[in-house]
Coordinates of C-alpha atoms in Angstrom, one line a residue:
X598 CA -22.4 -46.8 14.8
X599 CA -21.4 -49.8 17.1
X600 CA -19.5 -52.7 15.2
X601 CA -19.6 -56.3 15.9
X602 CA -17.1 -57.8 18.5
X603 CA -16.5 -61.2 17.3
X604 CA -15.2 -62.0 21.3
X605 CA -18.9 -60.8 22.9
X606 CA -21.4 -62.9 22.9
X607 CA -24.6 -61.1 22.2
X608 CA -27.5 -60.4 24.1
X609 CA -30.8 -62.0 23.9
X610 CA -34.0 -60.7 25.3
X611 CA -36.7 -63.0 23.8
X612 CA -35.1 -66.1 25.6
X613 CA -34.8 -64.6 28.9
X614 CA -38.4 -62.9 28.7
X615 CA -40.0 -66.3 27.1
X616 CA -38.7 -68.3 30.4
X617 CA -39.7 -65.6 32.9
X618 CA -42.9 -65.5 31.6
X619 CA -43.3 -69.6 31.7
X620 CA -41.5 -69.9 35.0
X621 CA -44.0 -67.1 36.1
X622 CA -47.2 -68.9 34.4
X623 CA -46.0 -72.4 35.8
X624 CA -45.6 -71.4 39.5
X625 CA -48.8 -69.8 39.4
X626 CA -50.9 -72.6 37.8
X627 CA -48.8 -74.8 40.6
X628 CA -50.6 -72.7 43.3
X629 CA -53.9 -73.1 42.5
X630 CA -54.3 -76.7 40.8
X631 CA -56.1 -77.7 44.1
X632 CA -58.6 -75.2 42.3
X633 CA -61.5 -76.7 40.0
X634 CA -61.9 -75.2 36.8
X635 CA -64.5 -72.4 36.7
X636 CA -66.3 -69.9 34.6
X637 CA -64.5 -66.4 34.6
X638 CA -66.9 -63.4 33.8
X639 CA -65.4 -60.6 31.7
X640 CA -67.5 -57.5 30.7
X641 CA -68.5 -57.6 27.2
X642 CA -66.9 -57.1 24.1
X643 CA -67.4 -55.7 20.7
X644 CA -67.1 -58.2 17.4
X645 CA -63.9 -56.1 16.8
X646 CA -62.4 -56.8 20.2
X647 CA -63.2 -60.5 20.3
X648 CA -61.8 -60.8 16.6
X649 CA -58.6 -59.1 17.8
X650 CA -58.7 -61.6 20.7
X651 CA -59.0 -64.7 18.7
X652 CA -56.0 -63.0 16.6
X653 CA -53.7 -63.0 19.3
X654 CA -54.8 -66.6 20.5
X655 CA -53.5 -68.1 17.3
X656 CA -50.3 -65.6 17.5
X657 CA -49.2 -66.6 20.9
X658 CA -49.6 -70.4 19.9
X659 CA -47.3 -69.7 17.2
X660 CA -45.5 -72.7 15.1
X661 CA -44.3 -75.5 17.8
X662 CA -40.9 -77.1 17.4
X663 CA -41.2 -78.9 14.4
X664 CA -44.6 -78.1 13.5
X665 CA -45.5 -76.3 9.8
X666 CA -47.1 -72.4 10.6
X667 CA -50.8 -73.0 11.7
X668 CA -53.3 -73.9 8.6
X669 CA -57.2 -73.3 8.1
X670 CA -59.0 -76.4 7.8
X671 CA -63.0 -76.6 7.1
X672 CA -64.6 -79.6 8.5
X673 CA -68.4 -80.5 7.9
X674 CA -69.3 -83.2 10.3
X675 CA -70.8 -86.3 8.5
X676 CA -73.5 -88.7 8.5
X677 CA -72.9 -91.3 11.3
X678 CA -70.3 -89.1 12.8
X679 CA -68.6 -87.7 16.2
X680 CA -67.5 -84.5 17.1
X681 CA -64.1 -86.4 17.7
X682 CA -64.3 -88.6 14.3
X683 CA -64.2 -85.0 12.9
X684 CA -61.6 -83.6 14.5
X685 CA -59.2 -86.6 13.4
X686 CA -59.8 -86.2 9.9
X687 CA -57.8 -82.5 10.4
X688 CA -54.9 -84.9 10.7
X689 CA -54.6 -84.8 14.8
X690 CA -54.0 -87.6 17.2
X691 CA -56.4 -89.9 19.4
X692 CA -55.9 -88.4 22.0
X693 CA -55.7 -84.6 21.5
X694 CA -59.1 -84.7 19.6
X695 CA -60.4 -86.1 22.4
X696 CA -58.7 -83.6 25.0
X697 CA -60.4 -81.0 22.3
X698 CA -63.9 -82.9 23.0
X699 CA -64.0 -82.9 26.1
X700 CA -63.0 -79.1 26.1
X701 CA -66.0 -78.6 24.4
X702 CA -68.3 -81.0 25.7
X703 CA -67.8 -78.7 28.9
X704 CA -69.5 -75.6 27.2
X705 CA -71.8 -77.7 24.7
X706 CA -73.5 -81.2 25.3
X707 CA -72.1 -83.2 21.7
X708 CA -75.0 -85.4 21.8
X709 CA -76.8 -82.3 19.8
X710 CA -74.4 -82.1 17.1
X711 CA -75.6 -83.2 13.7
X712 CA -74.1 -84.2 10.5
X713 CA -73.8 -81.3 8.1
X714 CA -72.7 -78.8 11.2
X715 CA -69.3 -77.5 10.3
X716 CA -66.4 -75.7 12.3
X717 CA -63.5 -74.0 11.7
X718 CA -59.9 -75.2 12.9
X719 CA -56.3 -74.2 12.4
X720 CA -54.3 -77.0 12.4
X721 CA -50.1 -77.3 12.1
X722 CA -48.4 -80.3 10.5
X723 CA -45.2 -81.9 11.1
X724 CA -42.4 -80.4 8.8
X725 CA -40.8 -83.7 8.3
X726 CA -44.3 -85.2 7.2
X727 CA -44.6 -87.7 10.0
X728 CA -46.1 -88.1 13.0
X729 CA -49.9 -86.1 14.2
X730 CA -50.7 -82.7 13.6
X731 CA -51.7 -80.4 16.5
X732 CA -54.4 -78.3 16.9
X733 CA -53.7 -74.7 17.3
X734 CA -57.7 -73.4 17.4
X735 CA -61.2 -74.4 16.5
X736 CA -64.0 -71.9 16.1
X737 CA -67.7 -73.2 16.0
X738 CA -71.0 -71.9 15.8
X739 CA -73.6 -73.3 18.4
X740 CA -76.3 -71.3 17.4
X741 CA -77.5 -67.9 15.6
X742 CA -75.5 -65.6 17.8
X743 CA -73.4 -67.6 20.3
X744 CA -70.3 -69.8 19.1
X745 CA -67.2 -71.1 20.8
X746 CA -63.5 -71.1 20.2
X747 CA -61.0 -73.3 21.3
X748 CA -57.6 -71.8 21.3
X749 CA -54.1 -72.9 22.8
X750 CA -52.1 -70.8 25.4
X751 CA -48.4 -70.4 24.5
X752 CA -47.7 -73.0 27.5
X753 CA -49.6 -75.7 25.2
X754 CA -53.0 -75.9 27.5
X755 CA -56.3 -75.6 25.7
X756 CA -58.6 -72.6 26.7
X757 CA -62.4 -72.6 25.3
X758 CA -64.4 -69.2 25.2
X759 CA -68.1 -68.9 24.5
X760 CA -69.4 -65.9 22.6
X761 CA -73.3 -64.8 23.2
X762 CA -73.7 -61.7 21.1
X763 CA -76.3 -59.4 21.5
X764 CA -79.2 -59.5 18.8
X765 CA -81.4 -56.6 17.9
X766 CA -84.8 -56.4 15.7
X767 CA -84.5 -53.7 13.2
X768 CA -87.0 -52.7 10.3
X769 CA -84.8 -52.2 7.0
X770 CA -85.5 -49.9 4.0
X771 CA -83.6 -51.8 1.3
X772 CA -83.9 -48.6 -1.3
X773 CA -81.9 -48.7 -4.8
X774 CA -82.2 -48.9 -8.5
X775 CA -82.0 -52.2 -10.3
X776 CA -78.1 -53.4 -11.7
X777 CA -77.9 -56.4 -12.7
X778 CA -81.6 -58.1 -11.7
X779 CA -83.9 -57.2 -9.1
X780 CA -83.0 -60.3 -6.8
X781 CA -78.8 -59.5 -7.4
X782 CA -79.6 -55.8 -6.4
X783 CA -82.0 -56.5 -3.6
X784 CA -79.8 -59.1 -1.8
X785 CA -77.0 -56.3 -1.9
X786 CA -78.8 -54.5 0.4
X787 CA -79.0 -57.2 2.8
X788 CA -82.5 -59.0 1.8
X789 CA -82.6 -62.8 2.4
X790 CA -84.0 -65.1 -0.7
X791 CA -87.2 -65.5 1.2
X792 CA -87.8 -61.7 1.1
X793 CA -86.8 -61.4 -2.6
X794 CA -89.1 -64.6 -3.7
X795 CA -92.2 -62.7 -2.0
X796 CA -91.5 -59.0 -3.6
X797 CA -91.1 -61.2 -6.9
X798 CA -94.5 -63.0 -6.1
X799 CA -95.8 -59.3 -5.7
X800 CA -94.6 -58.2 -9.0
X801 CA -95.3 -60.5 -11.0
X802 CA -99.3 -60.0 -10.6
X803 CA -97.5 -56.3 -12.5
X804 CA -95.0 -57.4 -14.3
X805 CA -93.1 -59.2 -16.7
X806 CA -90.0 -59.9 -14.3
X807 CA -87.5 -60.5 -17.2
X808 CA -89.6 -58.3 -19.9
X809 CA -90.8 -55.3 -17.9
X810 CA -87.7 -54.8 -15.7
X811 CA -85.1 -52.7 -16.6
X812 CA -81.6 -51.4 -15.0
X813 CA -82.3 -48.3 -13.2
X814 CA -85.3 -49.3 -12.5
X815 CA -86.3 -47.9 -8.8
X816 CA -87.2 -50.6 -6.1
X817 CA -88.1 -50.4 -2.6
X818 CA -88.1 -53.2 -0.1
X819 CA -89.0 -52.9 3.9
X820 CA -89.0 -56.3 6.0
X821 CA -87.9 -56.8 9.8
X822 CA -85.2 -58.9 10.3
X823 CA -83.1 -60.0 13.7
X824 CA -79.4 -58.6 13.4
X825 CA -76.4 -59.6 15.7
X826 CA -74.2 -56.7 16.4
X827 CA -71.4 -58.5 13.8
X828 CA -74.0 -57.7 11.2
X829 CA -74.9 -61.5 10.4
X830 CA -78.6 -62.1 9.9
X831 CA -80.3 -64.4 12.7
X832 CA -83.6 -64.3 11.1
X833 CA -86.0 -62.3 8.9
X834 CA -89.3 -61.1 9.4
X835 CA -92.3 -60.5 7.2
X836 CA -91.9 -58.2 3.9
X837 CA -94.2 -55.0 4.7
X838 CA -93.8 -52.8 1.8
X839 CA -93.0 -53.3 -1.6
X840 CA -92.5 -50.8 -4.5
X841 CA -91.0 -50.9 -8.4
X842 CA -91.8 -48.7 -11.2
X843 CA -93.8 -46.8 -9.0
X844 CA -96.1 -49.7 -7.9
X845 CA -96.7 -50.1 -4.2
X846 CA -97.6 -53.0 -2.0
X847 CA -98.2 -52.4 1.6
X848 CA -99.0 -55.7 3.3
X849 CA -101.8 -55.5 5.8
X850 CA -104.0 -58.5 8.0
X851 CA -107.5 -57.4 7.2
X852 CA -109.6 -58.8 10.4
X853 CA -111.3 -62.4 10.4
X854 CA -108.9 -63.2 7.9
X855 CA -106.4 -65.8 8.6
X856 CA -103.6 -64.5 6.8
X857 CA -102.2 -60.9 6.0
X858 CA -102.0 -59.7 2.0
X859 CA -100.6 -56.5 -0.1
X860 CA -102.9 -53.9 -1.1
X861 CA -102.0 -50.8 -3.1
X862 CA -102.1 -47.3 -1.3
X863 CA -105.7 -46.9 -1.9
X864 CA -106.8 -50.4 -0.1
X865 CA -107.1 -52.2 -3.3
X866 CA -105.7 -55.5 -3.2
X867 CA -103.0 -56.3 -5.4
X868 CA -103.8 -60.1 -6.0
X869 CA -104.9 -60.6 -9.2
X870 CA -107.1 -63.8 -10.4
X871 CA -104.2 -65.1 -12.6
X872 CA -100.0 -63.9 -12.5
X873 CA -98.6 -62.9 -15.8
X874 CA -95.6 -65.9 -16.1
X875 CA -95.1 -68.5 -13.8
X876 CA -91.4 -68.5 -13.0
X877 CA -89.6 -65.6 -11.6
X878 CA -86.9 -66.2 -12.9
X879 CA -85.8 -67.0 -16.3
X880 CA -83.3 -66.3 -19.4
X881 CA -86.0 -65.3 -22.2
X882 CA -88.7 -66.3 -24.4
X883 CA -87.5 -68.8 -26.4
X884 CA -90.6 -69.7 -28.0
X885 CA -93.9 -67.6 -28.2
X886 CA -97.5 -68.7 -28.8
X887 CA -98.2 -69.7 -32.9
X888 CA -96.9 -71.3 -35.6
X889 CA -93.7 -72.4 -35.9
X890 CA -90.7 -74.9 -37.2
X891 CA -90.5 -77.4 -34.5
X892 CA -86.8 -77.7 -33.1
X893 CA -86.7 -81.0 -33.5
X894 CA -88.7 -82.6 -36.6
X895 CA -88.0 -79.7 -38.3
X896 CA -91.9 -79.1 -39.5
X897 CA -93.8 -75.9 -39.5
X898 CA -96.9 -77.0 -37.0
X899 CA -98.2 -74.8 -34.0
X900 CA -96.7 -74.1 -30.8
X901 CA -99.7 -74.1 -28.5
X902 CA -98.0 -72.5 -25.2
X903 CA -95.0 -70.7 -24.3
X904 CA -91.3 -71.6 -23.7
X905 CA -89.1 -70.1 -21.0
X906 CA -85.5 -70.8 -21.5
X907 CA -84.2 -71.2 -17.9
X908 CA -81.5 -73.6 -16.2
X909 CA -82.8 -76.8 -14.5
X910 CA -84.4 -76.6 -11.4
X911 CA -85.8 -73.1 -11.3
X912 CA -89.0 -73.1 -9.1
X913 CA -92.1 -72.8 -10.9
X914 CA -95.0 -71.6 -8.7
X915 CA -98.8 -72.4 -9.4
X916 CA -99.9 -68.6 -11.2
X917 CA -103.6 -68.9 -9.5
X918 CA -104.8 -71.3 -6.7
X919 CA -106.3 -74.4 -8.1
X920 CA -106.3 -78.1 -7.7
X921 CA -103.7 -80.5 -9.6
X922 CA -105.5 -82.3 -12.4
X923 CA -102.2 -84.3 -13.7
X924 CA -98.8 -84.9 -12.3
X925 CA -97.2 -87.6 -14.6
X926 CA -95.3 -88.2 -17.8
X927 CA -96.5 -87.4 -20.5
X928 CA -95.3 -88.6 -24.2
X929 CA -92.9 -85.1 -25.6
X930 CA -93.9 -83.0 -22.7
X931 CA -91.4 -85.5 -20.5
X932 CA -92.9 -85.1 -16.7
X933 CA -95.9 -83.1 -17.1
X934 CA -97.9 -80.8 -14.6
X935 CA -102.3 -79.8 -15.3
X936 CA -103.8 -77.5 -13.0
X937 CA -107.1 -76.6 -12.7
X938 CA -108.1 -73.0 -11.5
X939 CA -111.4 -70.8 -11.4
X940 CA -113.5 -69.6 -14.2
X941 CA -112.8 -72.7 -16.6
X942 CA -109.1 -72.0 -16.7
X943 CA -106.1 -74.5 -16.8
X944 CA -102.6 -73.9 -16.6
X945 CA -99.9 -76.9 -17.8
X946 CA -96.2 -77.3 -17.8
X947 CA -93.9 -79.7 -19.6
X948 CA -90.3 -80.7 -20.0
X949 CA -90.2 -80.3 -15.5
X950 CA -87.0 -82.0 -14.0
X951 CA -89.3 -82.8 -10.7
X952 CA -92.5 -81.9 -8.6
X953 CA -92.5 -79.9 -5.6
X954 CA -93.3 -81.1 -2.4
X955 CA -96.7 -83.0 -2.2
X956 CA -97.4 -82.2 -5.4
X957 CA -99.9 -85.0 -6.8
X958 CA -103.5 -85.4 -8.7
X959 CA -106.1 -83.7 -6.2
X960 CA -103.5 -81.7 -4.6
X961 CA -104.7 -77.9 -3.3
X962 CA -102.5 -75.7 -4.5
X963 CA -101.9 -71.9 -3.5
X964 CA -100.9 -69.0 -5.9
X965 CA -97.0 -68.5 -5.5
X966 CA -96.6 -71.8 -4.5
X967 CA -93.5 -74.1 -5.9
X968 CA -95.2 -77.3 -8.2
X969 CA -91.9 -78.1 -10.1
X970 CA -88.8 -77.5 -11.1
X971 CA -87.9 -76.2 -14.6
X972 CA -86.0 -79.6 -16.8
X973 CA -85.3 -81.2 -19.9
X974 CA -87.4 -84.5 -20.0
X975 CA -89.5 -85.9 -23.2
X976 CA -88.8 -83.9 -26.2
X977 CA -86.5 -81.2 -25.4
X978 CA -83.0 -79.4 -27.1
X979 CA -82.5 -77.9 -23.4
X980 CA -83.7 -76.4 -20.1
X981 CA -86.8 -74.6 -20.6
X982 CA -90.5 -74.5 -19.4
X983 CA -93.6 -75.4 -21.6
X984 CA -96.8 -73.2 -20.7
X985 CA -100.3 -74.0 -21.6
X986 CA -103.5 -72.1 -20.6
X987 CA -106.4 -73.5 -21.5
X988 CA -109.8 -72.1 -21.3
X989 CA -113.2 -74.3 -20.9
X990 CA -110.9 -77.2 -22.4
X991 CA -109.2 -74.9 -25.2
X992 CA -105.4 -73.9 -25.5
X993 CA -104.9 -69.7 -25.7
X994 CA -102.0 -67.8 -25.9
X995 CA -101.3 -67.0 -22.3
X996 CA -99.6 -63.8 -22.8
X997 CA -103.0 -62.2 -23.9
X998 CA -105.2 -63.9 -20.8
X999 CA -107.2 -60.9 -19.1
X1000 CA -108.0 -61.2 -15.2
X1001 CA -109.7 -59.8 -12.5
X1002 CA -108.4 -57.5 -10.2
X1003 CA -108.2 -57.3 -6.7
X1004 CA -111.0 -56.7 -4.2
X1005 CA -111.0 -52.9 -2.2
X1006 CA -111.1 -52.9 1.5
X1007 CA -113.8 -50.6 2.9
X1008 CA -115.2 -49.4 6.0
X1009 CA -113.4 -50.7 9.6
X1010 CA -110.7 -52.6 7.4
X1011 CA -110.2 -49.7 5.5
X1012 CA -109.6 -47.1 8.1
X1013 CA -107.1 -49.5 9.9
X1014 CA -105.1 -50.1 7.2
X1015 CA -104.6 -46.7 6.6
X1016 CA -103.0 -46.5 9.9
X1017 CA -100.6 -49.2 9.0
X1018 CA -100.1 -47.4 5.8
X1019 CA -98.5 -44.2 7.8
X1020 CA -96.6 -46.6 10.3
X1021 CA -94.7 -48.1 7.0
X1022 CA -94.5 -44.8 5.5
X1023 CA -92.8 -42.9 8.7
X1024 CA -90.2 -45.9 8.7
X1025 CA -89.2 -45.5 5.5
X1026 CA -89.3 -41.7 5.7
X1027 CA -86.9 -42.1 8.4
X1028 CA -85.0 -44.8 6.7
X1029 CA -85.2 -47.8 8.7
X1030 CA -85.9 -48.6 12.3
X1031 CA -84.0 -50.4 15.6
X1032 CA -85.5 -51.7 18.0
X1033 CA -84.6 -52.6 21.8
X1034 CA -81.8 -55.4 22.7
X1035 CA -84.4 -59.0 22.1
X1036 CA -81.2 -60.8 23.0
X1037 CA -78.0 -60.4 25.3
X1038 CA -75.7 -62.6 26.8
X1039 CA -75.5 -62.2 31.1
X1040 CA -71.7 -61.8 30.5
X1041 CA -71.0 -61.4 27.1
X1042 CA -67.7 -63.2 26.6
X1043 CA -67.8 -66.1 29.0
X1044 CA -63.4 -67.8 29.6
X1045 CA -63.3 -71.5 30.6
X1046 CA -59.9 -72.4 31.7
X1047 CA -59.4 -76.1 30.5

């Protein structure tokens, strides 16, 4: 083994490769500053290769002299707010966060930004605790499937990338049994809140969505949704088939109507007159239909509705369409909801925390649509829902109610949607389905010397 000569001074590469390299980089920036700044096209990359990129970006920058090792800062921008304001509250100076806008304002007109838009930055500090921080990188999203990343080069110049990533429309078959809920389980499997709140809407004309749903309880979802190749969600599509406990809804537009609906696999559709609770959501029963000691006077009277024990602000949706009677306060209900419905029928609701959008006497309202928000208000040990039905001006227990079922396509309507009945069933036979490239950037990952 060699031993260490006290009288030899040792060796350093990194120096001596550091300098080339800068002496290297400076001469040629030297011979083309005459140059303006331009666009450079490089073929396109995969989300693994532009992650490894944006890696090595922050590794070359490194820790400057003096500087603490680069840190992740969030930054949401706020009301009444520049871009620039934003990037000074990181802890930078005057005039690097506006160097950094006007790096961006090249790729991106700021004008567009609005508060609540948020970025990512990695930012290092003085180690003595004075004096500006510096920017090492900054990583925003511009839209669905294109961001931009500012990063610096090892020489201390700022250089801004744009990223357009290709997007693709693909037909899902979100298959599994139920773990913990159905909405928990179905959101596993990459379903958005907007599909899981229409499947609910469909079971519940079945079901009892905290009674009648069990773990391991088979579920099927299908819905289209627009995918970047990252995996990220841009937008979902329409919910075309759902199925639990062996109960199938294929959704289907039947001609001259103005909207499309479910109907089971033999054309019968699956809309019923009235839905069986109307939250679908919630802890438990907490109080049924009938006699019983009041939680709060402590006397045995009757309990002329139902109580849902769920946490404030749960949606509650309108079980039928109808027309808003009452929308007030209401003595011990607290803010209190009537609506009237078909066939002599009224449903009501007490104790809300709020009304939905719009939601007022002589209001339309639609079945599935959100009227209020579960709350605490009048006469009330906690979050929970009151539920009345009332029939022809009398209050009934509304987990006995009995309602018509749906209507059955025939003729024209039925023969087409039997076609779209074996479309939905060959894409889940198969599993899912992609479609073509909707979206793709000319040049994928687009370099802007700055």
């Amino acid at each position: 083994m060699a031993q260490f000569d006290p009288r030899r001074q040792p060796m350093r590469l990194a120096p001596h490769i550091l300098t080339t390299a800068a002496a290297v980089t400076i001469a040629f920036t030297a011979g083309r500053a005459y140059e303006p700044a331009r666009a450079e096209e490089v073929p396109a990359l995969t989300s693994e290769q532009i992650a490894y990129l944006e890696t090595q970006a922050y590794a070359a920058a490194g820790a400057p002299a003096g500087l603490t090792a680069p840190e992740s800062i969030a930054v949401q921008i706020r009301r009444g707010e520049t871009f620039e304001q934003a990037v000074r509250r990181t802890g930078i100076g005057a005039e690097e966060a506006s160097a950094v806008a006007a790096t961006i304002a090249s790729a991106f007109d700021l004008s567009d930004m609005r508060a609540g838009l948020k970025f990512e930055t990695a930012v290092s500090k003085p180690r003595g605790g004075r004096g500006d921080a510096r920017l090492i990188g900054l990583t925003m999203r511009t839209g669905p499937a294109s961001q931009l990343t500012v990063s610096r080069s090892f020489d201390g110049a700022l250089r801004l990338r744009a990223l357009d990533e290709k997007v693709t429309q693909e037909t899902v078959v979100a298959r599994d049994k139920v773990q913990r809920s159905l909405s928990a389980s179905a959101r596993e499997l990459g379903a958005t809140s907007a599909v899981v709140r229409r499947a609910s809407q469909l079971f519940a004309h079945k079901f009892d969505m905290q009674r009648d749903v069990r773990a391991a309880d088979e579920f099927t979802l299908v819905f289209d949704r627009s995918v970047t190749e990252a995996g990220r969600t841009v937008e979902t599509g329409e919910l075309l088939y759902a199925e639990l406990k062996g109960h199938a809804f294929y959704r289907y537009q039947p001609a001259g109507s103005s909207t499309a609906q479910y109907f089971d696999a033999t054309g019968k559709n699956t809309r019923t007159a009235m839905m069986r609770t109307p939250l679908q959501s919630f802890r438990r029963v907490s109080s049924n239909f009938g006699v019983r000691t009041h939680p709060i006077s402590g006397y045995r009277k009757m309990h002329q509705g139902m109580d849902f024990a769920a946490t404030t602000g749960t949606p509650v949706v309108a079980p039928a369409d109808g027309v808003v009677v009452e929308a007030r306060r209401w003595g011990g209900y607290g803010n209190w909801l009537r609506i009237r419905h078909a066939n002599g029928l009224e449903s009501g609701y007490g104790h809300l925390s709020r009304y939905g959008s719009g939601i007022r006497a002589g209001q339309r309202v639609s079945q599935g649509q959100v009227v209020a928000y579960v709350g605490s208000t009048g006469a009330s040990t906690g979050p929970h829902l009151h539920y009345e039905i009332w029939r022809n001006g009398q209050r009934i227990n509304p987990s006995g109610i009995k309602t018509q079922e749906g209507t059955v396509l025939a003729g024209a309507d039925l023969a087409a949607f039997r076609a779209e009945k074996s479309r939905i069933d060959r894409i889940i036979a198969a599993g899912g389905q992609r479609r073509p490239v909707v979206q793709q950037a000319a040049s994928g990952l687009r370099s802007i010397e700055g």
